Amino acid sequence: MAGSPRRAASRRLQLPLLCLLLQGATAILFAVFVRYNHETDAALWRWGNHSNVDNEFYFRYPSFQDVHVMVFVGFGFLMAFLQRYGFSSLGFTFLLAAFALQWSTLVQGFLHSMHQGHIHVGVESMINADFCAGAVLISFGAVLGKTGPAQLLLMALLETVLFGINEFVLLSLLGVKDAGGSMTIHTFGAYFGLVLSRVLYRPQLEKSKHLQGSVYHSDLFAMIGTIFLWIFWPSFNSAPTTLGDGQHRTALNTYYSLTASTLGTFALSALVGEHGRLDMVHIQNAALAGGVVVGTAGEMMLTPFGALAAGFLAGTVSTLGYKFFTPILEAKFKVQDTCGVHNLHGMPGVLGALLGVLVAGLATHEAYGEGLDSVFPLVAAGQRTTASQAMHQLFGLFVTLTFASVGGGLGGLLLRLPFLGSPPDPQCYEDQVYWEVPGEHEDEAQGPLRAEEPDTRA
Amino acid sequence: MAGSPRRAASRRLQLPLLCLLLQGATAILFAVFVRYNHETDAALWRWGNHSNVDNEFYFRYPSFQDVHVMVFVGFGFLMAFLQRYGFSSLGFTFLLAAFALQWSTLVQGFLHSMHQGHIHVGVESMINADFCAGAVLISFGAVLGKTGPAQLLLMALLETVLFGINEFVLLSLLGVKDAGGSMTIHTFGAYFGLVLSRVLYRPQLEKSKHLQGSVYHSDLFAMIGTIFLWIFWPSFNSAPTTLGDGQHRTALNTYYSLTASTLGTFALSALVGEHGRLDMVHIQNAALAGGVVVGTAGEMMLTPFGALAAGFLAGTVSTLGYKFFTPILEAKFKVQDTCGVHNLHGMPGVLGALLGVLVAGLATHEAYGEGLDSVFPLVAAGQRTTASQAMHQLFGLFVTLTFASVGGGLGGLLLRLPFLGSPPDPQCYEDQVYWEVPGEHEDEAQGPLRAEEPDTRA
Amino acid sequence: MAGSPRRAASRRLQLPLLCLLLQGATAILFAVFVRYNHETDAALWRWGNHSNVDNEFYFRYPSFQDVHVMVFVGFGFLMAFLQRYGFSSLGFTFLLAAFALQWSTLVQGFLHSMHQGHIHVGVESMINADFCAGAVLISFGAVLGKTGPAQLLLMALLETVLFGINEFVLLSLLGVKDAGGSMTIHTFGAYFGLVLSRVLYRPQLEKSKHLQGSVYHSDLFAMIGTIFLWIFWPSFNSAPTTLGDGQHRTALNTYYSLTASTLGTFALSALVGEHGRLDMVHIQNAALAGGVVVGTAGEMMLTPFGALAAGFLAGTVSTLGYKFFTPILEAKFKVQDTCGVHNLHGMPGVLGALLGVLVAGLATHEAYGEGLDSVFPLVAAGQRTTASQAMHQLFGLFVTLTFASVGGGLGGLLLRLPFLGSPPDPQCYEDQVYWEVPGEHEDEAQGPLRAEEPDTRA
């Protein structure tokens, strides 16, 4: 049931060796390169003659913790909707994100914050690493159930590098604004995962069709993920903005946008549902699209009305995507998108990027006043017009789509390496391939679901 | 099983149209009236010559997020105790609260924060809107399982308006103190819902008796709600107080009160339980009464002992209410109170209001010192004696009970409109009326609970 | 099924009386001794001529709330892995922690913060009381399923006192550093519980063997606990440090350590698992060992590399402990450790203490600069060398092991008092002894697990 002995033996060594190799490599690189920054180093902080309460910790750490909840609880439980893949959804989220945090600290550090040969770390690097982990988990959502942990770790290894480079090109080279990552996180993570899933296309996937859905309780577990993502999204989008009005405004815009995407999702889900019934898949996912769509423009003077309109549009488009486009994506484009990341992160991410183009293009000195230098510093410095900023934003979207597509393609080829032990079609979406599942050894005859009905008759 | 085709057709259009109508209306009102306040607007904030770290965001947003968790995770999961109503409990909580946040921003804005024809929004309006959503969800608890989403949205539409007016009368006209909302949130929400439930009385509700209880796992899901509510209640009561000692003291008092209501609940639950066994209904609900009972007095100089005594009393009264009064409420008063909101919010809310009367009446200049002007500004300004403040507090309770009762009655009449599609008695407490429930289409013969035992035998 | 009538009658009175007695006693002691401190008292705070935003609340309360989530959600759900003991795991966690918060406020207050005959309370005392509750819950993990609530309350009563004394000896008398409690919380709580479990050894415990494991859904509930513990552990270790760089650095070190313990745990779990499969027990528990192991050294200049190395070691040792040492502990040492607290808290706690010895011994004036006086004040003041500080740290470990062992032994003798109603062997790990379990009265013939398959056939 768990594959041939040889496969098992290979797996027994593969995952441990890969974990140890990756952990060893990052540990060595940490030893050589990573140092406390001036807010976390005992000696450096005191040199600065600061009051302890001015430490950046107090202004960033609560936001960091909210983001951290989203990455581990939010993504983890949202993907636990599958009836027999909860251990893997939660466990591999845990593994991938833990690795991505370390590796991204290095990649982002090399690209963004090398000083005198060292990477300096503190709460900002913690937030940035969590953002990269978020993108990796979005891609995981596209291939959920069809890839093993060793494959996923290699995906994370590659994706983290490309995420860092794409982010560097957008934020540092092009001067694009994207605080909440409509482009750098959602669009990048979604299309990376979708192209990768295309390369790993499985024509016989209906062999595991009986495991592709949810059961009643697994949908409730998934709602834990949905609700924590929904609640903390204002913190996500606002975590890396400049302090002050920018952070406050971003949180407020995201909060409004999410309320509207929720109403839009309920409206559309009932409208397109059989007998007018609501579909949990829509509620669990599309209601979150309002967070994605203001990932770029949330920092800008979007206005509360703009936030509502954008959120409503995103919830609507996302719901329609789940209903009508996901089947086409599989049938015509051979992209099997387990969690529908195209609907939740892909389309709303692109919409969010375009909204950023629009709102940047409409920016005026009157609307931003002295605040222009924190939202659009190059415009405030006279180096760019708002039209030019808008064009740069648009170009950033194309750069992101290019990096994501090429990266996803490379990733797919990498994951097709035969010794990586991809699960066979009938064992997709099944925890038992990778996990000791409780109850299964007591009475094998009753099959894998035996675990739900433990026998207590002495 | 899901009603006649005509009912289904009506439902298919009703909920979408109502959502779109309400979202459209709030969006237009937002466009006309809602503006960033001086802490969230890029231009206004910089005019103020502030340091960015002085933005109110850093002092209110962590409390806001805790409140936000309570509203969506806390109320949502607490109501997911029913065995076949988890999708509705979580989903309708989500829908109602999302709408209430928008609508209450407008209603509270019109009443409390209109400046030059505009409503100015920021983290304080976010907290206040979440408070109103909390009251709506309390009322939802009274009618849980017996009302459809269109009915509930209309309830929220009406209740939000009356909540705002009642709050305005108490806080602005009467100068009543009620930071954590023993009156404005708990008493109001509970009696609004109870009177509404009375008007919707169903004499044949035993037809769905088999669905009115919990199962083992649904009780564990409900505990997610309980525990998050318990943990974050100190943030709830302290979120809107003046900054400094007041916020600190309110959190501390609430923390103590909750520990005592927990001990009181365990003691009483075992005492009145069959064979001395504990009842999950009590633990899930009555243990929280300590948060409700200090919603008014928590900001005052209640003393740590006072917090323990109040919490213990509330936990005790609430447990006895579940055991002995809920059956009487249904049998004699024809009030069917699904979640027992009378025990968790009604009685402890009234007790909390009376505790506020007492503690306000006992206030002295010695005990509050210079802090008197933030807790009782009218007393500090010499416009009132403490006895007068106490009388105003008491009058506030009567105003609240009046608004709640009249409002709940009106709400009940509104929800009885026949085209709103209230679920028939045998389909109360059943998700399948409103949701696609997983597994049900595979093999209808096995009935609705089929979903819990998915067949994986190829 | 739930014991003889006499046992039930005894239980009916025992738990209520004990709760009322303990609550009455703490309430009286609160009335006599506990007062608001100068940050929470209306009069005292205003005397101080502070700005309200300087109140310690704003710098400690977000950390407190994260710790609070860990204690109630984290420990509670982590222990809910047992298939039929979820009500007890969550409920008794709730009861024990609520009592420990009150009682520890008193004990820690008497020992640490008596001023003019009064204990002064505020957010710091809230954090410290939660820390003590954490230690009590660790001990609870060792005896989970084998003790009733009255026994557990008595355990908490005793353990809280010894926890307070041990903490006082280490922190105040010996000048030991232990911010995150590798010694005072984890080592103490684990060995207290293990020795207590040894005294309560049940040779016939295999009679309840069928209830000692998890089922599929209960493992998912347990992951709620794991993930919230993992996420917020940086807040736990950093909550009581001095403000500024110390708090920031502790959070950062803990974050890195946890990522490495996660990778180490996945590697080892697959390596030692049958067919190379991962074991949920390891992932749920050993992945957290990285938080325990930097509980002492996390505040010090451990370096990011040091945090990774320590975390990896802890995850590895903990996983091996679950696989190989837990069976030996039961077979040879007659210690039945339900949750494996020896692996998660015991060994990693001791390792964390030794790591503290090492890092303290290696401290230099260059590395800490002016920050030395907040991390090692006695060294900065010239009263100790770093070698002496290291020796004191080591001595603190022995003191902790001594207090924990003697205390656990006494506790075990106390809990063996016959009238306390310990559950008989075949009813261990079974909620029904203490709780009304839903469904059981409808059709008793189908036995206790009936509750998972409610009958909805009219």
PDB file of N, CA and C in Angstrom, chain A residues 174-176 360-361 378-379 383-395:
ATOM      1  N   LEU A 174      13.687  48.683 -10.363  1.00  0.00           N
ATOM      2  CA  LEU A 174      12.627  49.404 -11.070  1.00  0.00           C
ATOM      3  C   LEU A 174      11.909  50.436 -10.194  1.00  0.00           C
ATOM      4  N   GLY A 175      12.165  50.427  -8.906  1.00  0.00           N
ATOM      5  CA  GLY A 175      11.476  51.390  -8.039  1.00  0.00           C
ATOM      6  C   GLY A 175       9.973  51.191  -8.010  1.00  0.00           C
ATOM      7  N   VAL A 176       9.533  49.930  -8.144  1.00  0.00           N
ATOM      8  CA  VAL A 176       8.111  49.610  -8.111  1.00  0.00           C
ATOM      9  C   VAL A 176       7.647  49.525  -6.660  1.00  0.00           C
ATOM     10  N   ALA A 360      -1.355  54.597  -8.978  1.00  0.00           N
ATOM     11  CA  ALA A 360      -0.097  55.347  -9.090  1.00  0.00           C
ATOM     12  C   ALA A 360      -0.225  56.422 -10.172  1.00  0.00           C
ATOM     13  N   GLY A 361      -0.844  56.053 -11.280  1.00  0.00           N
ATOM     14  CA  GLY A 361      -0.999  57.018 -12.366  1.00  0.00           C
ATOM     15  C   GLY A 361      -1.879  58.195 -11.988  1.00  0.00           C
ATOM     16  N   LEU A 378      10.472  58.381  -5.664  1.00  0.00           N
ATOM     17  CA  LEU A 378      11.097  58.871  -6.893  1.00  0.00           C
ATOM     18  C   LEU A 378      10.270  59.987  -7.526  1.00  0.00           C
ATOM     19  N   VAL A 379       8.954  59.905  -7.349  1.00  0.00           N
ATOM     20  CA  VAL A 379       8.105  60.994  -7.837  1.00  0.00           C
ATOM     21  C   VAL A 379       8.328  62.239  -6.987  1.00  0.00           C
ATOM     22  N   GLN A 383      12.281  62.661  -9.859  1.00  0.00           N
ATOM     23  CA  GLN A 383      12.959  61.809 -10.841  1.00  0.00           C
ATOM     24  C   GLN A 383      11.977  61.110 -11.771  1.00  0.00           C
ATOM     25  N   ARG A 384      10.707  61.133 -11.431  1.00  0.00           N
ATOM     26  CA  ARG A 384       9.694  60.450 -12.216  1.00  0.00           C
ATOM     27  C   ARG A 384       8.391  61.215 -12.166  1.00  0.00           C
ATOM     28  N   THR A 385       7.612  61.130 -13.226  1.00  0.00           N
ATOM     29  CA  THR A 385       6.228  61.593 -13.151  1.00  0.00           C
ATOM     30  C   THR A 385       5.376  60.430 -12.636  1.00  0.00           C
ATOM     31  N   THR A 386       4.146  60.748 -12.258  1.00  0.00           N
ATOM     32  CA  THR A 386       3.271  59.662 -11.827  1.00  0.00           C
ATOM     33  C   THR A 386       2.969  58.721 -12.992  1.00  0.00           C
ATOM     34  N   ALA A 387       2.889  59.257 -14.202  1.00  0.00           N
ATOM     35  CA  ALA A 387       2.669  58.395 -15.365  1.00  0.00           C
ATOM     36  C   ALA A 387       3.841  57.433 -15.526  1.00  0.00           C
ATOM     37  N   SER A 388       5.037  57.938 -15.311  1.00  0.00           N
ATOM     38  CA  SER A 388       6.216  57.075 -15.422  1.00  0.00           C
ATOM     39  C   SER A 388       6.213  56.015 -14.324  1.00  0.00           C
ATOM     40  N   GLN A 389       5.811  56.418 -13.117  1.00  0.00           N
ATOM     41  CA  GLN A 389       5.695  55.435 -12.027  1.00  0.00           C
ATOM     42  C   GLN A 389       4.705  54.344 -12.405  1.00  0.00           C
ATOM     43  N   ALA A 390       3.581  54.750 -13.000  1.00  0.00           N
ATOM     44  CA  ALA A 390       2.562  53.781 -13.405  1.00  0.00           C
ATOM     45  C   ALA A 390       3.129  52.814 -14.454  1.00  0.00           C
ATOM     46  N   MET A 391       3.888  53.342 -15.389  1.00  0.00           N
ATOM     47  CA  MET A 391       4.489  52.472 -16.407  1.00  0.00           C
ATOM     48  C   MET A 391       5.488  51.494 -15.777  1.00  0.00           C
ATOM     49  N   HIS A 392       6.256  51.984 -14.828  1.00  0.00           N
ATOM     50  CA  HIS A 392       7.176  51.085 -14.126  1.00  0.00           C
ATOM     51  C   HIS A 392       6.420  49.985 -13.393  1.00  0.00           C
ATOM     52  N   GLN A 393       5.286  50.370 -12.780  1.00  0.00           N
ATOM     53  CA  GLN A 393       4.468  49.353 -12.081  1.00  0.00           C
ATOM     54  C   GLN A 393       4.023  48.265 -13.064  1.00  0.00           C
ATOM     55  N   LEU A 394       3.573  48.726 -14.247  1.00  0.00           N
ATOM     56  CA  LEU A 394       3.095  47.783 -15.252  1.00  0.00           C
ATOM     57  C   LEU A 394       4.230  46.876 -15.734  1.00  0.00           C
ATOM     58  N   PHE A 395       5.395  47.479 -15.923  1.00  0.00           N
ATOM     59  CA  PHE A 395       6.541  46.692 -16.356  1.00  0.00           C
ATOM     60  C   PHE A 395       6.901  45.659 -15.283  1.00  0.00           C
TER      61      PHE A 395
END
